[in-house]
Coordinates of C-alpha atoms and ligand atoms in Angstrom, one line a residue:
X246 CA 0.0 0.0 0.0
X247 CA 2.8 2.2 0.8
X248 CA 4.4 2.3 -2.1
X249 CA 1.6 3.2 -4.3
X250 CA 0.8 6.2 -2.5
X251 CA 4.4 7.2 -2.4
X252 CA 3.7 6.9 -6.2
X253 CA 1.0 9.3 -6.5
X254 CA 2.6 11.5 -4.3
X255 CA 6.1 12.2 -6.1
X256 CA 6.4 15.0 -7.9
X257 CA 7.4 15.6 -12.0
X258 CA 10.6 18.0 -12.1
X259 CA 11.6 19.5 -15.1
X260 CA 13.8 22.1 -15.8
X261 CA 13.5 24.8 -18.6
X262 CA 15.5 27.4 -19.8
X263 CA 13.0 29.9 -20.7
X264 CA 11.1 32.4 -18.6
X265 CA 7.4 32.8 -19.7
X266 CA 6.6 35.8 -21.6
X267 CA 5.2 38.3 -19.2
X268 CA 1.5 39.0 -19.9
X269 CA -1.1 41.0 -18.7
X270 CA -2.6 39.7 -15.5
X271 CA -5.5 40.6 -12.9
X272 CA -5.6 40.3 -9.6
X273 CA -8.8 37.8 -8.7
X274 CA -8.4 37.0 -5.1
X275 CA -6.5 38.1 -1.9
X276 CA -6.2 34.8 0.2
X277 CA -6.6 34.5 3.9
X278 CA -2.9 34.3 3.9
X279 CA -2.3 38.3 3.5
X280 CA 1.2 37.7 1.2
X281 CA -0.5 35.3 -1.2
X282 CA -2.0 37.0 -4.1
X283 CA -3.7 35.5 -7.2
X284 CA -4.0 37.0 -10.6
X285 CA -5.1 35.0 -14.2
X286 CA -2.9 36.0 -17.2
X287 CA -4.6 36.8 -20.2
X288 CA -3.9 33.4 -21.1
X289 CA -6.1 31.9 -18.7
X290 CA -3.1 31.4 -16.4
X291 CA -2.9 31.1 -12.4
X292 CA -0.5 33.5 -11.3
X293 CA 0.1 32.9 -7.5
X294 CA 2.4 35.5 -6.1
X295 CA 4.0 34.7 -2.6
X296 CA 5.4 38.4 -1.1
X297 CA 8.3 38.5 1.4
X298 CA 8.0 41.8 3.0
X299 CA 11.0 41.9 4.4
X300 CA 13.8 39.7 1.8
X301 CA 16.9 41.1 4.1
X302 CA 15.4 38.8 7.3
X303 CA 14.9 35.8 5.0
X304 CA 16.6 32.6 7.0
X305 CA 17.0 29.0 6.6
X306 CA 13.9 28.7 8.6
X307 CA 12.0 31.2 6.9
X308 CA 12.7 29.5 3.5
X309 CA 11.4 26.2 4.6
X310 CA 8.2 27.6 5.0
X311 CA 7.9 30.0 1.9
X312 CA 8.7 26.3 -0.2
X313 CA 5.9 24.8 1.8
X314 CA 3.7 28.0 1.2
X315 CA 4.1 27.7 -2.3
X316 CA 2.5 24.3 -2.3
X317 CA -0.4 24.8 -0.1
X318 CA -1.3 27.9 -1.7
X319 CA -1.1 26.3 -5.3
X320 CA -3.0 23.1 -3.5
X321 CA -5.8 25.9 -2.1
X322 CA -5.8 27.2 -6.3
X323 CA -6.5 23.8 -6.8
X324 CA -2.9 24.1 -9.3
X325 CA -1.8 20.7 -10.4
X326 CA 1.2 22.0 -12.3
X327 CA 3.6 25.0 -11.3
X328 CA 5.8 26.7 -12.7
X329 CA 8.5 28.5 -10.9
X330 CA 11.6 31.0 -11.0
X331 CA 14.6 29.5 -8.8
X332 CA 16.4 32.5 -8.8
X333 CA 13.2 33.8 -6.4
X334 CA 14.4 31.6 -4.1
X335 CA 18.0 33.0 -3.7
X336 CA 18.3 35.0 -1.5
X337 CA 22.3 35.9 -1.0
X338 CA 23.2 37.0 2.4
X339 CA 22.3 33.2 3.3
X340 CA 25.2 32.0 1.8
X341 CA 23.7 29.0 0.7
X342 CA 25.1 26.9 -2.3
X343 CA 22.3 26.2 -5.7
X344 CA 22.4 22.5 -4.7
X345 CA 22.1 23.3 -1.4
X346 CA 18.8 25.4 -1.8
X347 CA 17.3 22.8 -4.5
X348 CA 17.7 20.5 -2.5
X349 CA 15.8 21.7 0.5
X350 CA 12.9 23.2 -1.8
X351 CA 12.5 19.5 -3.4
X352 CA 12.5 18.3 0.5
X353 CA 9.9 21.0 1.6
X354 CA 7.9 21.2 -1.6
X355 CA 7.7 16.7 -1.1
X356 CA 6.4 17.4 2.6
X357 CA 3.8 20.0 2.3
X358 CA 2.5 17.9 -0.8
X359 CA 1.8 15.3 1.4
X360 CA -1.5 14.0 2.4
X361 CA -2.0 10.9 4.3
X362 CA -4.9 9.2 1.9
X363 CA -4.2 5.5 2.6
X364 CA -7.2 5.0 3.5
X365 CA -9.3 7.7 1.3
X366 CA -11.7 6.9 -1.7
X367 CA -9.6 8.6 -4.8
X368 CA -12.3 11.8 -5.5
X369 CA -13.4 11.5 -8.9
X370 CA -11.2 14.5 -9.7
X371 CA -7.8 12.6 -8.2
X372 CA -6.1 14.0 -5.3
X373 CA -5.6 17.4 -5.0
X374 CA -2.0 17.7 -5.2
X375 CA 1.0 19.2 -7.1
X376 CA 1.8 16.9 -9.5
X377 CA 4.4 18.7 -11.9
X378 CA 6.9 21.9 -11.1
X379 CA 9.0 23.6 -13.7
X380 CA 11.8 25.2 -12.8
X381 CA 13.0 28.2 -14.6
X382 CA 15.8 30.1 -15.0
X383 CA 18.8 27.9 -13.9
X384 CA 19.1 24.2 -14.6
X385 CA 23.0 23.8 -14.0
X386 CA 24.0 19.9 -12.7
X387 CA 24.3 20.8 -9.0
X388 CA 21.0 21.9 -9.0
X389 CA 19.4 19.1 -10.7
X390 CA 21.5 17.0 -8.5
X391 CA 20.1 18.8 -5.5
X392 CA 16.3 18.4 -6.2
X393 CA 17.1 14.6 -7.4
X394 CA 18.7 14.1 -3.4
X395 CA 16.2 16.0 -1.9
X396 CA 13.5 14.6 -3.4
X397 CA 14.4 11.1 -2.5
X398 CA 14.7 13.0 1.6
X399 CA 11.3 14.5 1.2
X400 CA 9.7 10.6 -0.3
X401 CA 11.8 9.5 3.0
X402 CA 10.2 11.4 5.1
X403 CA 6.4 11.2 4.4
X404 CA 7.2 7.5 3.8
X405 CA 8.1 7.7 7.7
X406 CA 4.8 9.9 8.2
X407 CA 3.0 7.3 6.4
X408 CA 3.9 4.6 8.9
X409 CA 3.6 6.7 12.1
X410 CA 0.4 7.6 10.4
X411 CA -1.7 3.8 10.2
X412 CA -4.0 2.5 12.8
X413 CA -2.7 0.9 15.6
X414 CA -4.3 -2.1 14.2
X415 CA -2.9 -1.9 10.8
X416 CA 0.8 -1.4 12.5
X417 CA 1.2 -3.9 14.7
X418 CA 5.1 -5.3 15.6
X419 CA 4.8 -7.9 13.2
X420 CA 3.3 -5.6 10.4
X421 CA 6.2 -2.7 11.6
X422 CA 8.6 -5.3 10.7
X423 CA 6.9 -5.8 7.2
X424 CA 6.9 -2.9 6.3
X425 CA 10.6 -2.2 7.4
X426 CA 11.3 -5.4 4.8
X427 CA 9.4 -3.7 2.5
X428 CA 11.1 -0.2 2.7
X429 CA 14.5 -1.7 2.1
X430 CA 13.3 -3.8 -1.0
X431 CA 15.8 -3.1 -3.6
X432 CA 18.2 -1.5 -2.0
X433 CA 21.3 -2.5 -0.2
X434 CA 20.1 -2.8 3.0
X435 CA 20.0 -5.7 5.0
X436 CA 16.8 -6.8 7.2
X437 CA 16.8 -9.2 9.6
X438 CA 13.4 -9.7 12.5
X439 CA 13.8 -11.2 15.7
X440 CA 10.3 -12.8 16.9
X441 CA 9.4 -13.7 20.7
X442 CA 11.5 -16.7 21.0
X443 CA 14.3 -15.1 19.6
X444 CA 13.7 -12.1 21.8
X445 CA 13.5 -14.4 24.9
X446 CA 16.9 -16.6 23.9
X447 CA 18.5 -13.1 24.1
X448 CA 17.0 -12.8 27.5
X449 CA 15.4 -9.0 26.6
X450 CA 13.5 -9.0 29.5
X451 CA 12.4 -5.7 28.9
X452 CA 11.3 -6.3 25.7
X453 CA 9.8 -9.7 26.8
X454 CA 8.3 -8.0 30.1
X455 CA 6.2 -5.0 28.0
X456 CA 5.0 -7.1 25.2
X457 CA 3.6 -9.4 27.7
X458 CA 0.0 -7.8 28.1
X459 CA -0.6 -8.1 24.1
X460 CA -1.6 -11.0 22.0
X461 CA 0.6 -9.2 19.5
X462 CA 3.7 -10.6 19.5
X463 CA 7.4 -8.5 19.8
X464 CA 9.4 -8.0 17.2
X465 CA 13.0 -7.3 17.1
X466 CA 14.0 -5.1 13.6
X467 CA 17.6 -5.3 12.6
X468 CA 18.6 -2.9 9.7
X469 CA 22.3 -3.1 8.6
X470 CA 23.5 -1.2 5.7
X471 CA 27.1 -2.0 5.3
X472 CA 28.1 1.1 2.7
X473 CA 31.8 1.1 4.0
X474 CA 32.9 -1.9 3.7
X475 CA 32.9 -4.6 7.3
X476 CA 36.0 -2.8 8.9
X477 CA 34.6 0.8 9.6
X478 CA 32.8 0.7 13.0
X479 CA 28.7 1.6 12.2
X480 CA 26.6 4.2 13.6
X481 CA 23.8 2.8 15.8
X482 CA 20.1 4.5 15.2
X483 CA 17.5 2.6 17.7
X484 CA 14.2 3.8 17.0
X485 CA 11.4 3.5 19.6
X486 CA 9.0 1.2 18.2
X487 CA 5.7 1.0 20.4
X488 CA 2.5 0.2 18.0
X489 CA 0.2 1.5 20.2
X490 CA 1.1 2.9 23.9
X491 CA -2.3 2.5 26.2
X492 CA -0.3 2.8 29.2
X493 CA -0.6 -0.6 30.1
X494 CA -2.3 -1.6 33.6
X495 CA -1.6 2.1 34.5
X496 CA -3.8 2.6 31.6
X497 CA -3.5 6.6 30.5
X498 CA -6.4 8.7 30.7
X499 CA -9.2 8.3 28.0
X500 CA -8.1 11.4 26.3
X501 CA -4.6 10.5 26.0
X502 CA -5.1 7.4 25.2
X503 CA -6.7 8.3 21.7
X504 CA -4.4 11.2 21.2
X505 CA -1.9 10.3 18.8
X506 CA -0.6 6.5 20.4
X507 CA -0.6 4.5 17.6
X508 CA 2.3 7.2 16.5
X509 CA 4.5 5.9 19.5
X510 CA 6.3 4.1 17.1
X511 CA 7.4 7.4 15.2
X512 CA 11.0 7.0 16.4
X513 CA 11.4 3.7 14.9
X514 CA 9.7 4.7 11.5
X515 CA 12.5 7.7 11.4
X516 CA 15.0 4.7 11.9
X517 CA 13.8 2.6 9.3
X518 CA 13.5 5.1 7.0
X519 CA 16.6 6.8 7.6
X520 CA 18.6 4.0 7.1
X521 CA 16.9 2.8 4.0
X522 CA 17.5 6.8 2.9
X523 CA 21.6 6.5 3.2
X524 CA 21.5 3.2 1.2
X525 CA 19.6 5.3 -1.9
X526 CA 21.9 7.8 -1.6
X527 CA 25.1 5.6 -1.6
X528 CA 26.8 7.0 1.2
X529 CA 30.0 5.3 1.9
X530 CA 29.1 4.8 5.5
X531 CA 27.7 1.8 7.8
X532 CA 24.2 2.1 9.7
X533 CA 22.8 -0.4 11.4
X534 CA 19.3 0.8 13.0
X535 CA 17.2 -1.3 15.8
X536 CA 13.7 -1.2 16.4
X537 CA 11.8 -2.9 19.1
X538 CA 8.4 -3.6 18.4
X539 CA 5.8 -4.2 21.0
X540 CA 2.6 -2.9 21.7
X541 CA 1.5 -2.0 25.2
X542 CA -1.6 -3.0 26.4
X543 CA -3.8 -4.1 29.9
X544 CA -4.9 -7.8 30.1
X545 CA -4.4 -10.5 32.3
X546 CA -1.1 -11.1 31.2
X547 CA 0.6 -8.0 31.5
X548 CA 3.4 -6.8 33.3
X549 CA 2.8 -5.0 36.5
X550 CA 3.3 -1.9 38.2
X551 CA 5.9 -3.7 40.8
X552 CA 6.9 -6.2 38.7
X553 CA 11.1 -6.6 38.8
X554 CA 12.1 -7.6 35.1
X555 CA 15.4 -9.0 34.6
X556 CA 17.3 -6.4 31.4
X557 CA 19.3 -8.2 28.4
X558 CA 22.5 -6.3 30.5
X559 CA 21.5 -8.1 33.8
X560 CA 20.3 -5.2 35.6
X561 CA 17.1 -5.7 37.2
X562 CA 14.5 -2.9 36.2
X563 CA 11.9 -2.4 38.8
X564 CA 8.2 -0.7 37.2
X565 CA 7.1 2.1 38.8
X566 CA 4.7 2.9 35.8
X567 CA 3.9 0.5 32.7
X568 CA 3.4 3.5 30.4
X569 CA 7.3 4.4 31.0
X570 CA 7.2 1.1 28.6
X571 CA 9.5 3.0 25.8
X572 CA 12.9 3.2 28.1
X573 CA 12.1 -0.6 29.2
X574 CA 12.0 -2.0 25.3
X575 CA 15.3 0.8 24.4
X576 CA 17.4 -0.3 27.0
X577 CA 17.4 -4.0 25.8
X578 CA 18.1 -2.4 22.1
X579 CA 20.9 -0.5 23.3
X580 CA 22.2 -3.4 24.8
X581 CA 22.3 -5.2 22.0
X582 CA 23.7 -2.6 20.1
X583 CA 26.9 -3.0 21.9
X584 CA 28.0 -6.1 19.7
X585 CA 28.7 -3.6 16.9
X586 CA 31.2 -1.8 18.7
X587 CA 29.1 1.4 17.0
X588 CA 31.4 4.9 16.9
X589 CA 27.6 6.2 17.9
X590 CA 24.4 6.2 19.2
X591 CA 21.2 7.5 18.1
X592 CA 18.2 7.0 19.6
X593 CA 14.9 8.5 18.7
X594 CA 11.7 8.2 20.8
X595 CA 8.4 9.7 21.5
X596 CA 9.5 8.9 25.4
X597 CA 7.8 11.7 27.4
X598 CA 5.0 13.8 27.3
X599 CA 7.4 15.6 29.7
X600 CA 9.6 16.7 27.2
X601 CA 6.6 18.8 25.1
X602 CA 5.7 20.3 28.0
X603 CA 8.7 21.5 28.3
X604 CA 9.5 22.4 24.8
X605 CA 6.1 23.1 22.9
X606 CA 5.6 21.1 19.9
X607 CA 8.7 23.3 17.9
X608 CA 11.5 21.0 19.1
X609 CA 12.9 17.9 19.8
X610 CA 15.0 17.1 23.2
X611 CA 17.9 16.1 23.1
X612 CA 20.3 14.8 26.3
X613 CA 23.3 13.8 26.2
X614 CA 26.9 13.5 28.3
X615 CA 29.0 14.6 25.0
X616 CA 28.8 18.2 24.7
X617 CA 30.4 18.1 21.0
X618 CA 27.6 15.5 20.3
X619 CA 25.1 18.0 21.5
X620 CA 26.6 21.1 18.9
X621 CA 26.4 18.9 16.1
X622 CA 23.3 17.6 16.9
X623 CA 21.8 22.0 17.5
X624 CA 23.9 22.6 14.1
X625 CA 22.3 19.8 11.8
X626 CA 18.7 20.5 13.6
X627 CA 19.4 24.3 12.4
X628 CA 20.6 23.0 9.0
X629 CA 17.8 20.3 8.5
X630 CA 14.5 22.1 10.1
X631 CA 14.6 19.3 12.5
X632 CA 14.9 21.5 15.5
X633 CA 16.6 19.9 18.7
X634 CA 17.0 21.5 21.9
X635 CA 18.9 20.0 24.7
X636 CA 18.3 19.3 28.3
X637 CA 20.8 18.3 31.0
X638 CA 22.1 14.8 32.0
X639 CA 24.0 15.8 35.3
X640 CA 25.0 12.8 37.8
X641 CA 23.0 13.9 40.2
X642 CA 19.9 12.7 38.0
X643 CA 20.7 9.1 38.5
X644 CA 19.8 9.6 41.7
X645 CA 16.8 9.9 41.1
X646 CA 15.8 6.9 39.7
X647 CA 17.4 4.6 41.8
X648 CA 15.2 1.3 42.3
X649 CA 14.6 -0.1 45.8
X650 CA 13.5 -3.4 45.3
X651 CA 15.8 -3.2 41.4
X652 CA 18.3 -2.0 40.3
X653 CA 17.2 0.9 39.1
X654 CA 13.5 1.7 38.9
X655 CA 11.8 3.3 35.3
X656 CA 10.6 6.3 37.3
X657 CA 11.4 8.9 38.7
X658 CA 11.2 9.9 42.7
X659 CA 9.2 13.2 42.0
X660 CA 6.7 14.1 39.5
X661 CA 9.5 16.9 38.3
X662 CA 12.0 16.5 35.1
X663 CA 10.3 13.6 32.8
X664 CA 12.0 13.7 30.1
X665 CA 15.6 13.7 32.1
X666 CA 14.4 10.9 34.2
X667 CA 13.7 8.9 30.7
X668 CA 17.1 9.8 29.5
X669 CA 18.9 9.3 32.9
X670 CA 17.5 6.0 32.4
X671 CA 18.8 5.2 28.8
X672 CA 22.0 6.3 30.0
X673 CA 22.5 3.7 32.3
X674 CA 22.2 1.3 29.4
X675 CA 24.4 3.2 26.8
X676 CA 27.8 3.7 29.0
X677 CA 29.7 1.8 26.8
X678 CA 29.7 4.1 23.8
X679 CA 29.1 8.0 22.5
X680 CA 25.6 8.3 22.6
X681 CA 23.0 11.1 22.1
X682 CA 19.1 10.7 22.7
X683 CA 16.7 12.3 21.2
X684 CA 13.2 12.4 22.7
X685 CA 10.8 13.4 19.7
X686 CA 7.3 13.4 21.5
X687 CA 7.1 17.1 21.0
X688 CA 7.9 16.6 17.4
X689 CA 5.3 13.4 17.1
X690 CA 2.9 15.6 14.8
X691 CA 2.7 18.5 12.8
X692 CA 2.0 22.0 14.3
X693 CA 0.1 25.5 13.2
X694 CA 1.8 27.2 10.8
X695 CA 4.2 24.8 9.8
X696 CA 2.2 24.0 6.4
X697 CA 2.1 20.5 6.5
X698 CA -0.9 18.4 7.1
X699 CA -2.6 17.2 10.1
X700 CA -0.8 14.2 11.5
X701 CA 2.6 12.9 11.7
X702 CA 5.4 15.1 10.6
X703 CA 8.1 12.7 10.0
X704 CA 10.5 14.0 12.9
X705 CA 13.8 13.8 12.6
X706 CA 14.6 12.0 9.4
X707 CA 15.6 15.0 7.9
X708 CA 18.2 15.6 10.4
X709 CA 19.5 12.2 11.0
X710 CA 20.5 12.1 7.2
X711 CA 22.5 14.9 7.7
X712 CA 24.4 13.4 10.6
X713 CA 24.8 10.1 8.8
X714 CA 26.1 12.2 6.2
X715 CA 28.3 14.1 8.2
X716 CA 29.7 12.1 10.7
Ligands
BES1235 N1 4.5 7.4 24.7 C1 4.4 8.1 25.9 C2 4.9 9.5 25.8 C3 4.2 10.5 24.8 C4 3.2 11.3 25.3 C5 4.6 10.6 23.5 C6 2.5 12.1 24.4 C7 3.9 11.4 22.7 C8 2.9 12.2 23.1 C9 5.3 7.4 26.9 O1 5.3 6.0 26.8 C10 4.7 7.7 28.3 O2 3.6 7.4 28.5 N2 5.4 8.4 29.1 C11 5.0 8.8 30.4 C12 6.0 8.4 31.4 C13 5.6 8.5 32.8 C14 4.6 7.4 33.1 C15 6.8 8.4 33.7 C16 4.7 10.3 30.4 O3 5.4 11.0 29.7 O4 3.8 10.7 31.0
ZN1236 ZN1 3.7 5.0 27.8
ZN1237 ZN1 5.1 5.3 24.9

């Protein structure tokens, strides 16, 4: 199913030379959007014109959201094909290189494009969505080359907003891992899915202990794209993969409950997507993502508040809450990441309401002990419109999640600092190597203004492509 829709939804670039011969035009509308005006050419033409009051203030950020803008306003004009001046979208003071802008208007112009319609009847009039932009003016190789790359980001990325998107029962562990399979079909990366008795041989007990309250079985996702050869130590990325969080036995309130938790597994899309992203591009580099897949629910066989489970590390974890379920099943994955001997780790999570409330909905947290980790990590958030912000990771946070019948207990003493506690937690799992976390709850769906639909927004695929790039 995915991959039809990611059909429908790619864009037709083409490139000419020519500008079109300037005609007379009317103005016919002033849209609720004050800079957005409409005019039709003598021709018959739309003409949208987007306004940018003040150029001099234009910034990266800016920029992301004039690309968007021209999408949703030619989606509003009901525009199927566009056709566009690149130059307009220079602007020089930003010091950005052609390939470098193409590139990001080819990611931003993919994402606001995007509706989620999986499960839509196809209007008799198709979609309403841009299906065709020419680009005119400039059409030298490194621009071509940049809307080619960030094309395939942008497909990435709603791909990953696709996944977070489905029902809880249409993305269960077992269908997670299918879909991961399916994502890497025909490229170089490898998959390989752990199931239940596999899980339990490795003695995850965290995983095992969570997915206990579900008929739905774990699944254990293994993504290993070897681009640089078996020498070259891999960067980790362990993605957060819970189908559908109710909370467990402490089952969340009703509200929160149908708020947005079959997107729990957002981090763990981002991971499978962003590895299968650095395999299309070729990057010389080695990525190995893991994604543990449970689903947490309240039955007869789940896992209590009290319960003492016995960690793939041999720590004991002692349950305070079984809606802290996400730290449980990422500790065993970071475990097991240790046998690659990574030079990093990534992982990405919707951990903690904690960290939106601290944040709004505009930013990622991110926490970790390597300061130069956390600078990269600002830089590429800056540089990919994934925005991170970090949060500390002192020592004195460990005390507070010190166990008393465990080792160490998967809550916190106070009600004060949620999203630290969740990472103080990881970190006890994750001492063997440089690691960053990145708690992406705040970043779990798309907010006002941002021009992109309702729903997931495919947090922070865009940024860890530029790490695996860079690093
Ligand atoms: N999946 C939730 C966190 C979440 C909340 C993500 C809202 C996205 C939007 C997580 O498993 C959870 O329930 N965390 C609890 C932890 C608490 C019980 C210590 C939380 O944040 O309240
Ligand atoms: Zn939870
Ligand atoms: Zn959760």
């Amino acid at each position: 199913m995915a991959d039809s829709i990611r059909r429908i939804m790619k864009i037709k670039f083409t490139f000419s030379g020519k500008l079109p011969k300037e005609r007379n035009k009317t103005l016919v509308s002033i849209t609720k959007e004050k800079d957005v005006l409409v005019y039709i050419s003598a021709s018959g033409q739309k003409i949208i014109s987007l306004s940018v009051p003040e150029p001099e203030k234009m910034d990266r950020r800016k920029l992301i959201l004039l690309a968007r803008q021209v999408i949703t306003s030619a989606k509003a004009g009901k525009i199927k094909k566009l056709v566009i001046t690149f130059s307009d979208f220079v602007f020089s003071h930003l010091k950005m290189k052609p390939g470098e802008i193409a590139e990001l208007l080819a990611t931003n112009f993919e994402m606001a494009n995007f509706e989620f319609v999986k499960y839509k009847t196809l209007p008799p009039e198709g979609w309403n969505l841009v299906e065709e932009i020419v680009m005119v003016g400039e059409n030298s190789p490194e621009i071509k080359k940049g809307f080619l790359v960030g094309q395939v980001i942008g497909e990435e990325v709603n791909a990953c907003r696709i996944l977070s998107n489905t029902p809880g029962g249409d993305m269960t562990p077992k269908l997670l891992a299918e879909e991961a399979r399916k994502a890497a079909r025909g490229t170089k990366v490898r998959v390989r899915v752990l199931g239940r008795r596999d899980i339990q041989k490795l003695e995850m007990g965290g995983i095992s202990g969570v997915a206990r309250g579900s008929s739905e079985e774990p699944r254990f996702v293994i993504l290993e794209y070897w681009g640089s050869g078996r020498k070259e130590k891999p960067i980790v990325l362990v993605g957060k993969g819970v189908t559908f969080d109710t909370g467990g036995l402490n089952l969340k309130p009703s509200k929160y409950i149908s708020e947005g938790m079959h997107m729990d597994m957002s981090g763990g899309a981002a991971v499978i997507q962003s590895v299968v992203l650095a395999a299309k591009l070729g990057f010389r580099k080695n990525v190995v993502g893991l994604v543990p897949a449970v689903e947490n629910m309240p039955s007869g066989s789940s896992y209590r508040p009290g319960d003492i489970l016995r960690m793939m590390s041999g720590k004991t974890v002692e349950v305070g809450n079984t809606d802290a379920e996400g730290r449980i099943i990422l500790a065993d994955a970071l475990t097991y990441a240790k046998r690659y001997k990574p030079k990093l780790v990534v992982d990405v999570a919707t951990l903690t309401g904690a960290a939106e409330v601290a944040l709004g909905q505009r930013a990622s947290a991110i926490l970790t002990r390597d300061e130069k980790l956390q600078k990269l990590f600002q830089e590429l958030g800056e540089e990919s419109g994934d925005y991170v912000w970090p949060l500390p990771l002192w020592d004195e946070y460990e005390e507070d999640i010190k166990g008393t019948t465990g080792d160490i207990s998967n809550t916190g003493k106070t009600e004060y600092g949620g999203a630290i506690n969740g990472a103080i937690f990881l970190y006890q799992f994750a001492k063997d190597y440089p690691w960053i976390h990145v708690d992406m709850a705040p970043r779990m769906t798309a907010t006002e203004g941002e021009h992109l639909a309702k729903g997931a927004a495919g947090a922070p695929v865009r940024l860890l492509i530029k790490l695996l790039k860079k690093f």
